[in-house]
Short mmCIF file of C-alpha atoms in Angstrom, two decimals:
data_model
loop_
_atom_site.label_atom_id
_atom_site.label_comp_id
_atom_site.label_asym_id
_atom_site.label_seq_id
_atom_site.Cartn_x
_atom_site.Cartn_y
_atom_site.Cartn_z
CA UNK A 25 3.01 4.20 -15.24
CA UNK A 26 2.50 0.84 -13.15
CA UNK A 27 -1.04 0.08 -11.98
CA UNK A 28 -1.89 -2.17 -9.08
CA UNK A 29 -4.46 -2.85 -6.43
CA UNK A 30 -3.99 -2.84 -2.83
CA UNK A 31 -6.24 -4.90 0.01
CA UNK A 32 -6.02 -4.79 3.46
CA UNK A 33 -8.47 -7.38 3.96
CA UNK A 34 -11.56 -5.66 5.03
CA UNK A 35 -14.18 -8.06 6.97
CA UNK A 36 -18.06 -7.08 7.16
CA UNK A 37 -19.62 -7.71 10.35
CA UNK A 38 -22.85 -9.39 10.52
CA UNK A 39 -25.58 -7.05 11.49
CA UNK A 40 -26.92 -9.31 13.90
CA UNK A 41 -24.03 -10.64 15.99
CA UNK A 42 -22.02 -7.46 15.34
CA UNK A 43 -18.77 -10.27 14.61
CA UNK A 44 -16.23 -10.10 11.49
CA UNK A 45 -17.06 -12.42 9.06
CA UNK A 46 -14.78 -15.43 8.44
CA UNK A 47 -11.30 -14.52 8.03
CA UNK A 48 -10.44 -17.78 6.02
CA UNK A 49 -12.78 -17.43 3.92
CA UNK A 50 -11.59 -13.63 3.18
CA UNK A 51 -8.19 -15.04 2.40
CA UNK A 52 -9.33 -17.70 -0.19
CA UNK A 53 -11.28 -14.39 -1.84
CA UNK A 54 -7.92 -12.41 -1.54
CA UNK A 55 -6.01 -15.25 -3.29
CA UNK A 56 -8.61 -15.07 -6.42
CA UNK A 57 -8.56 -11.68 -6.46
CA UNK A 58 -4.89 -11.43 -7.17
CA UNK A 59 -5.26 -14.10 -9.28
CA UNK A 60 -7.59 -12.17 -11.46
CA UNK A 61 -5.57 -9.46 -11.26
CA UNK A 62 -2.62 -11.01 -12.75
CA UNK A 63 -4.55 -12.59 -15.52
CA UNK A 64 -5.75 -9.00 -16.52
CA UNK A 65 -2.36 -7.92 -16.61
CA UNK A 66 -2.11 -5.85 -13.42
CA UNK A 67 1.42 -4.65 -13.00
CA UNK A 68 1.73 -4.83 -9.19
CA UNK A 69 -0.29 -6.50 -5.89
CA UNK A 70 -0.13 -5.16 -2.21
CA UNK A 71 -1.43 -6.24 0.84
CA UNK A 72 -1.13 -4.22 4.30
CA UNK A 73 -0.41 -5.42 7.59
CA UNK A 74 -3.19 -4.88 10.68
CA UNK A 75 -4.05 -6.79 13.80
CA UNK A 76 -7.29 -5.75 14.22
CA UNK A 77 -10.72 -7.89 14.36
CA UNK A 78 -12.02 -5.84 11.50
CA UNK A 79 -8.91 -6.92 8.97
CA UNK A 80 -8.07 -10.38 7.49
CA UNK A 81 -4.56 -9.63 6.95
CA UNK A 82 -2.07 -9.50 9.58
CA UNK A 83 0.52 -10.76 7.52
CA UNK A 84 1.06 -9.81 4.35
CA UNK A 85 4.35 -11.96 3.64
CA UNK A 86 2.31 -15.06 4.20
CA UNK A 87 -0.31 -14.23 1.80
CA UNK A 88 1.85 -12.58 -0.66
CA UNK A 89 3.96 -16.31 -0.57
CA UNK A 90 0.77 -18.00 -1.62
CA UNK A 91 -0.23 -15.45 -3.98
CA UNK A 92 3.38 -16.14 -5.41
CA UNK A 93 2.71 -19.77 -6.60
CA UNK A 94 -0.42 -19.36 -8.54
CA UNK A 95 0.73 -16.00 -9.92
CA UNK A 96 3.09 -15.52 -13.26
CA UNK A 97 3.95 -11.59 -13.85
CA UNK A 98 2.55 -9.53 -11.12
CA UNK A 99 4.67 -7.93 -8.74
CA UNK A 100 3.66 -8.71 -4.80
CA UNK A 101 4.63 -6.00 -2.19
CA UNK A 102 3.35 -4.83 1.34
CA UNK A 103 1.31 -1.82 1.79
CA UNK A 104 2.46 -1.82 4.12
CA UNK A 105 4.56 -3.55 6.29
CA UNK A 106 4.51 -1.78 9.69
CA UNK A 107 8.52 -1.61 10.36
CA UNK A 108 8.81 -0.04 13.36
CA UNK A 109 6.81 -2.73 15.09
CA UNK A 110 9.10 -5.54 12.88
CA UNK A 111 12.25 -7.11 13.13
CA UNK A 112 14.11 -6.16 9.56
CA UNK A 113 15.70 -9.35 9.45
CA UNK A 114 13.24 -11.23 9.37
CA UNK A 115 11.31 -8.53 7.24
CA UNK A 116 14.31 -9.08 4.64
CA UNK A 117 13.70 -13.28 5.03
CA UNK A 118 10.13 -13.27 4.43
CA UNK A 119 10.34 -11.21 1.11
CA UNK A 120 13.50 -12.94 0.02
CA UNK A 121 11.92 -16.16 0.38
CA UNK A 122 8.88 -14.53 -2.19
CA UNK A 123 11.14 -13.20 -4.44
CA UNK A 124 12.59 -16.65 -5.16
CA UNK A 125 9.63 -18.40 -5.18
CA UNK A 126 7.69 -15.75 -7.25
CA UNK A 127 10.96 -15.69 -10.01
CA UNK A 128 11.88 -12.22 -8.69
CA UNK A 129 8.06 -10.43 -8.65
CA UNK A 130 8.76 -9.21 -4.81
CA UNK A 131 9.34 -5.87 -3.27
CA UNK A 132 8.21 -4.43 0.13
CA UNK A 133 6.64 -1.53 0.80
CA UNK A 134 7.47 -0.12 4.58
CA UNK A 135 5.77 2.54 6.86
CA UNK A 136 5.60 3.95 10.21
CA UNK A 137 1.66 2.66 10.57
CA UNK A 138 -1.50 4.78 11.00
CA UNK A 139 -2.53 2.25 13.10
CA UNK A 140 -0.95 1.76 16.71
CA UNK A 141 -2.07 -2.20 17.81
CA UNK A 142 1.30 -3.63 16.92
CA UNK A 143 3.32 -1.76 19.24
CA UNK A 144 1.70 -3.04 22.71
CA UNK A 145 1.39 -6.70 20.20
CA UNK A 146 4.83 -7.10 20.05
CA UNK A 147 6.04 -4.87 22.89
CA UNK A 148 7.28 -1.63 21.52
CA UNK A 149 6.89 1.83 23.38
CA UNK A 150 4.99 4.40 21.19
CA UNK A 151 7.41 7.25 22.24
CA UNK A 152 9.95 5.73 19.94
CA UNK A 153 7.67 6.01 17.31
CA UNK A 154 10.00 7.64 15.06
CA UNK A 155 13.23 6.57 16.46
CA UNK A 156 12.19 2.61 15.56
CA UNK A 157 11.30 3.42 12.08
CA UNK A 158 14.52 5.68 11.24
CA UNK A 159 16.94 2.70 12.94
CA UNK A 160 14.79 0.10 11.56
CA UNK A 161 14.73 0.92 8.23
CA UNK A 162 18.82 1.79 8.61
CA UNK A 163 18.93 -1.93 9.87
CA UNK A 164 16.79 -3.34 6.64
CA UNK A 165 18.66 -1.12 3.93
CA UNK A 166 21.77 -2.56 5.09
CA UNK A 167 20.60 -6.29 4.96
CA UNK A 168 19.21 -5.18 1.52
CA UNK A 169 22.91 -3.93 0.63
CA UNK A 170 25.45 -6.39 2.40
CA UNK A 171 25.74 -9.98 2.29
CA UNK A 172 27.47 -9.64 5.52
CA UNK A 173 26.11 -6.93 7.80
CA UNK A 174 27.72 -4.97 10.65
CA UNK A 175 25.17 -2.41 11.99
CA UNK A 176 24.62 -0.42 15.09
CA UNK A 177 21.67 1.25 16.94
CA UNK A 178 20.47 2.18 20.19
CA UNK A 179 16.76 0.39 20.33
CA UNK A 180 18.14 -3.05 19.05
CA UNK A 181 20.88 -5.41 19.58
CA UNK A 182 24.23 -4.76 17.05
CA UNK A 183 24.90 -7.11 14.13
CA UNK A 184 27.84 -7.82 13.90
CA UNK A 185 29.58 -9.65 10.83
CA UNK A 186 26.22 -11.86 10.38
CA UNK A 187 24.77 -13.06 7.24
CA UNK A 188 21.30 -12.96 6.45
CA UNK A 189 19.75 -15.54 4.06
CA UNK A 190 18.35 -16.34 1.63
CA UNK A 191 19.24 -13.31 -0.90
CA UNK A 192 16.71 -11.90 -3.05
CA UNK A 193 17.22 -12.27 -7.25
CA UNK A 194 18.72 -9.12 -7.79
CA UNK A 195 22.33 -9.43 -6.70
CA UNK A 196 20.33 -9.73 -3.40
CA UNK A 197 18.34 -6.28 -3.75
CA UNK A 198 14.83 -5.76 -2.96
CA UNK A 199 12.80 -3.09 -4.49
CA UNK A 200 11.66 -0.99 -1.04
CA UNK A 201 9.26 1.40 -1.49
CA UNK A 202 8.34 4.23 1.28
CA UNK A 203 4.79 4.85 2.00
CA UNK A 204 3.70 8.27 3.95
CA UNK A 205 0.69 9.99 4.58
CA UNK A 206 1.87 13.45 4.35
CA UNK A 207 4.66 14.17 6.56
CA UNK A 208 7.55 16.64 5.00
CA UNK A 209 10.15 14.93 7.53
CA UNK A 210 9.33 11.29 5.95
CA UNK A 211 9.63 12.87 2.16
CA UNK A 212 13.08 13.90 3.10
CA UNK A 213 14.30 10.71 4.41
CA UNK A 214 12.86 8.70 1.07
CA UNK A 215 14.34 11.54 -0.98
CA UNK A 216 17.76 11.49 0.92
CA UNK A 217 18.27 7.95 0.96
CA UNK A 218 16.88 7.39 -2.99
CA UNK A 219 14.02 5.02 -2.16
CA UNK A 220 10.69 5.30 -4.44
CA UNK A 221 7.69 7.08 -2.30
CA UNK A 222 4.22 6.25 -2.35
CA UNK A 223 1.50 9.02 -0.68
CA UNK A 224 -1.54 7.74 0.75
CA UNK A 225 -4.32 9.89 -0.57
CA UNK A 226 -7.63 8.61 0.92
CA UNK A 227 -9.36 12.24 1.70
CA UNK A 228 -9.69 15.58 1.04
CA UNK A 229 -8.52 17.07 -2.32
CA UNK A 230 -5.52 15.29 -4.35
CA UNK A 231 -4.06 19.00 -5.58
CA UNK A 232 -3.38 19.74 -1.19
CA UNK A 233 -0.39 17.04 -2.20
CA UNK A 234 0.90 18.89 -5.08
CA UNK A 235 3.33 20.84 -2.35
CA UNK A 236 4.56 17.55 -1.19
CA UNK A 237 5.32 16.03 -4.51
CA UNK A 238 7.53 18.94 -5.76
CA UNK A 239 9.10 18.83 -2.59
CA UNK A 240 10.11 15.37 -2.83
CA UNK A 241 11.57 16.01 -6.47
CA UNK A 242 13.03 18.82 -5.39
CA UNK A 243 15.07 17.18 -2.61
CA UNK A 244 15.55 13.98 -4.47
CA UNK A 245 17.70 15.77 -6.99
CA UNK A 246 19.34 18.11 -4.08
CA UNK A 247 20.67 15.18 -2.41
CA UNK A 248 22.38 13.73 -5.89
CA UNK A 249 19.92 11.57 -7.32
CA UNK A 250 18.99 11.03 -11.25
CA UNK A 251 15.73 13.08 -11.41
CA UNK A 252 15.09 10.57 -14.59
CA UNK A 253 15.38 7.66 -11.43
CA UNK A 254 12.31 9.42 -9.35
CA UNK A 255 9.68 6.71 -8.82
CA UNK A 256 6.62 8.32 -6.75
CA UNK A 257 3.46 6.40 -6.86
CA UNK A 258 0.30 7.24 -4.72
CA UNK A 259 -2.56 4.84 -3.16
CA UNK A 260 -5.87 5.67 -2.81
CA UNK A 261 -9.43 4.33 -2.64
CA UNK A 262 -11.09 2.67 -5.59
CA UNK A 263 -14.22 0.85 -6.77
CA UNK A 264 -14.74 0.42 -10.59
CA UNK A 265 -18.42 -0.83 -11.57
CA UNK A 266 -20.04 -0.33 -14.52
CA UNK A 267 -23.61 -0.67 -12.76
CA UNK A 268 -24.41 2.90 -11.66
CA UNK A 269 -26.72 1.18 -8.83
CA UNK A 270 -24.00 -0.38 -7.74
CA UNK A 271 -21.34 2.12 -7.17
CA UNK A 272 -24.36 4.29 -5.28
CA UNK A 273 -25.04 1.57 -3.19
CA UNK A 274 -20.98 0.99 -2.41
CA UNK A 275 -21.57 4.13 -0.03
CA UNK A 276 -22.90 2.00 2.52
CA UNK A 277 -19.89 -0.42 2.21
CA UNK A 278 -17.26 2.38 2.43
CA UNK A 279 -19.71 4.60 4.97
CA UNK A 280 -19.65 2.00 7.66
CA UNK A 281 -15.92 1.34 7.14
CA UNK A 282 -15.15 4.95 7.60
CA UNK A 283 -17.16 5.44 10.61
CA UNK A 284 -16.28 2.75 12.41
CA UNK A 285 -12.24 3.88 11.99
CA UNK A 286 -13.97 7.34 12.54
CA UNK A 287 -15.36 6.44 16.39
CA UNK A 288 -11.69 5.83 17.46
CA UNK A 289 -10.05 8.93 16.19
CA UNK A 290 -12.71 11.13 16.95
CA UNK A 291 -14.28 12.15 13.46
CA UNK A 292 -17.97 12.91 12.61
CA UNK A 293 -20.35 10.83 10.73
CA UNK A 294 -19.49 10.00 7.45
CA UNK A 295 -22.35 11.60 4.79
CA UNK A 296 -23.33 10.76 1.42
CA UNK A 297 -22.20 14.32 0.81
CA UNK A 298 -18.73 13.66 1.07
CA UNK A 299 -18.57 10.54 -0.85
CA UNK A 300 -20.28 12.18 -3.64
CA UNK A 301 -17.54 14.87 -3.20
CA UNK A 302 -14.91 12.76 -3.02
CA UNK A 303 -15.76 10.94 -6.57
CA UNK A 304 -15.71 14.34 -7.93
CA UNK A 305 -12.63 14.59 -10.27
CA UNK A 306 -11.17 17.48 -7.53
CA UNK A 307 -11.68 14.38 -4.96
CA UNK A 308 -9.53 11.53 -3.65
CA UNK A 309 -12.44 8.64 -4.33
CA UNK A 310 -11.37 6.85 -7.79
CA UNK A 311 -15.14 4.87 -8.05
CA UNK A 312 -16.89 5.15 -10.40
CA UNK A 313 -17.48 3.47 -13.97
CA UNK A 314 -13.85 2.65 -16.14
CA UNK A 315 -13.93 5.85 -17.56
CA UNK A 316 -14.38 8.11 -14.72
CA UNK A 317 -11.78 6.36 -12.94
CA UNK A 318 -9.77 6.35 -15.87
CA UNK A 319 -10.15 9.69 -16.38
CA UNK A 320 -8.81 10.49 -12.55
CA UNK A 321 -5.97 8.50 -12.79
CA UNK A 322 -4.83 10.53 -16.28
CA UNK A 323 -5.86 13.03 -14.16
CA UNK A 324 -3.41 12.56 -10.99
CA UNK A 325 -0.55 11.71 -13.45
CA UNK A 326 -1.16 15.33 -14.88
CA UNK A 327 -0.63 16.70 -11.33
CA UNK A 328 2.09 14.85 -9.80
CA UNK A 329 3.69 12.52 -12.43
CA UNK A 330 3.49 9.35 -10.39
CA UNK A 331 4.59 6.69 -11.63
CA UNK A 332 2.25 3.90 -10.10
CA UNK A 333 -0.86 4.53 -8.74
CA UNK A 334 -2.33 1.40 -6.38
CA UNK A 335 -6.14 1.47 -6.74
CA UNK A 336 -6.98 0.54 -2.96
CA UNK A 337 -10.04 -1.84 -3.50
CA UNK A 338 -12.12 -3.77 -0.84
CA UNK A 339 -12.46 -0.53 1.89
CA UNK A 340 -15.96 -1.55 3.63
CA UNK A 341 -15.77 -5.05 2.74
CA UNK A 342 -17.62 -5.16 -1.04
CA UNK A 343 -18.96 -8.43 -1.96
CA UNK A 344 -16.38 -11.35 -3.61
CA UNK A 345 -18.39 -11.01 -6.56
CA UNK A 346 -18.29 -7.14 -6.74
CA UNK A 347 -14.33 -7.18 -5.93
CA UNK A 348 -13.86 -9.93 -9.05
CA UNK A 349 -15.68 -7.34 -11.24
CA UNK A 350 -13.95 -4.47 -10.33
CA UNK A 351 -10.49 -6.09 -10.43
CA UNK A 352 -11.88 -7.08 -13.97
CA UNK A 353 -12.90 -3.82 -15.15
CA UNK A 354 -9.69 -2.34 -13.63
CA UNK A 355 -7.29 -4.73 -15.62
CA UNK A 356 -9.45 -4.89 -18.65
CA UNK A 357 -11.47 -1.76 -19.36
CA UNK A 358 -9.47 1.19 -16.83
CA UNK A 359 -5.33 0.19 -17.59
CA UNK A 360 -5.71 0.31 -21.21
CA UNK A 361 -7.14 4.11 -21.30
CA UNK A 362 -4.51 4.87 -19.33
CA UNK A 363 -1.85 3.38 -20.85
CA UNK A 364 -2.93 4.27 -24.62
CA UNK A 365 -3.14 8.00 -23.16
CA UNK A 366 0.50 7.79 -21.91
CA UNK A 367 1.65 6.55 -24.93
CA UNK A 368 0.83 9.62 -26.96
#
């Protein structure tokens, strides 16, 4: 099983002018952060894409290029790249141009986006929601296929007989992974068309998925695929300290985070209740100390099988310092337990 961590670039806002903290500052963190993580021998890096004041990152690709040069073996995806809102050549470019410079380390990981800002950003309508996704991803699977594409939609301009460079290191493939929060129709269409899924699991109770996971199995090998090929992964909030004062305190961090995505969509205050809950081993928090978290992980493979699980790690802004520790503890204390326990 591959083990990674995922950012999206949370920024704390100062208490007193209520404004995001530096965002170029954040990035310089980011960059030694997957640094670290490389050194500890992390197997994969993602980044996810937002245009919001409250996120550092609204593009992962440029990031993920610097990350590239002072990285050696860690692979550098998207989680995730919003594709409806994108244009899939260019999508294809960007992560071409990483895969060359990183020696072949790059994949992309592609959604639909829980977030809406980049539609009115780059002038999409939200009722084609699903239609852009479904012809978009058609459009970036053929790229991803063909040296010369011919492709035809209705929400896009045709290609016709064009060739889009430069081509990635595998014969000119990219690794693209789906990422979903739950929706049977969006397991199908990564089950039909063969493309590794990854689950967002950032609430609730991880066994709820257990449905969802068969179902994906069971329609990958329904629609002809290797079941021996399935690669299903899931993503979900982490925080590894081995300071017990420190991981109780983190509540505040991932509290205020929570609420203030909470006050847009309409959800209660979030309670010390539930983040106790969710660090339960029935629950979807993975913080705790190496063990615990550890322990979960072993725990999810039991359940679902995955084969990656991306530890989502700086929800509510943690300090750089706290963030360098628990990308430490993750590579150097949590991936070893887990991978001597797979080995048996």
């Amino acid at each position: 099983m591959e083990l990674g961590i995922g950012m999206f670039g949370d920024l704390a806002f100062d208490p007193q002018t209520r404004r995001p903290e530096n965002a170029g500052k954040k990035l310089q963190e980011i960059l030694e952060e997957i640094k670290l993580a490389d050194e500890v021998g992390l197997d994969v890096f993602g980044l996810g894409e937002h245009h919001r004041p409250d996120y550092a990152i609204s593009s992962p690709e440029i990031v993920l290029a610097a990350a590239a040069s002072i990285t050696k073996n860690i692979k550098l995806t998207s989680t995730v790249t919003v594709l409806s809102s994108a244009e899939p050549v260019k999508v294809y470019q960007d992560f071409s141009t990483i895969d060359l410079i990183s020696n072949g380390r790059a994949e992309i990981g592609v959604g639909r986006g829980s977030f809406i800002e980049s539609f009115p950003l780059f002038g999409y309508d939200l009722k084609d929601y699903d239609k852009l996704f479904e012809e978009k991803l058609d459009l970036l699977l053929n790229i991803n296929n063909n040296e010369i594409v011919n492709w035809k939609g209705t929400l896009r301009a045709p290609v016709i007989n064009q060739t889009v460079y430069p081509r990635a290191t595998n014969n000119g493939r990219l690794p693209i992974w789906i990422a979903v929060g739950g929706t049977p129709q969006s397991v199908v269409r990564a089950a039909k068309l063969g493309l590794p899924l990854m689950v967002a699991i950032i609430g609730g109770m991880p066994i709820q998925f257990q449905q969802l996971m068969d179902f994906y199995k069971q329609e990958w090998v329904r629609y002809g695929h290797d079941p021996k090929q399935v690669q299903l992964g899931i993503h979900s909030h982490t925080f590894v300290s081995d300071d017990a004062a420190v991981t109780d305190g983190y509540y505040f961090n991932y509290a205020a985070q929570m609420n203030r995505i909470g006050r847009e969509r309409g959800w209660g205050p979030y309670s010390k209740e539930q983040y106790n809950g969710g660090r339960s081993k029935e629950g979807a928090l993975f913080i705790g100390d190496p063990n615990e978290v550890a322990d979960k992980i072993l725990y999810m493979h039991e359940l679902f099988g995955i084969t990656r699980f991306i530890a989502h790690m700086d929800v509510g802004a943690p300090t750089h310092e706290q963030m360098m520790k628990s990308v430490e503890l993750f590579g150097t204390k949590v991936a070893p337990v887990v991978r001597k326990a797979l080995e048996k």
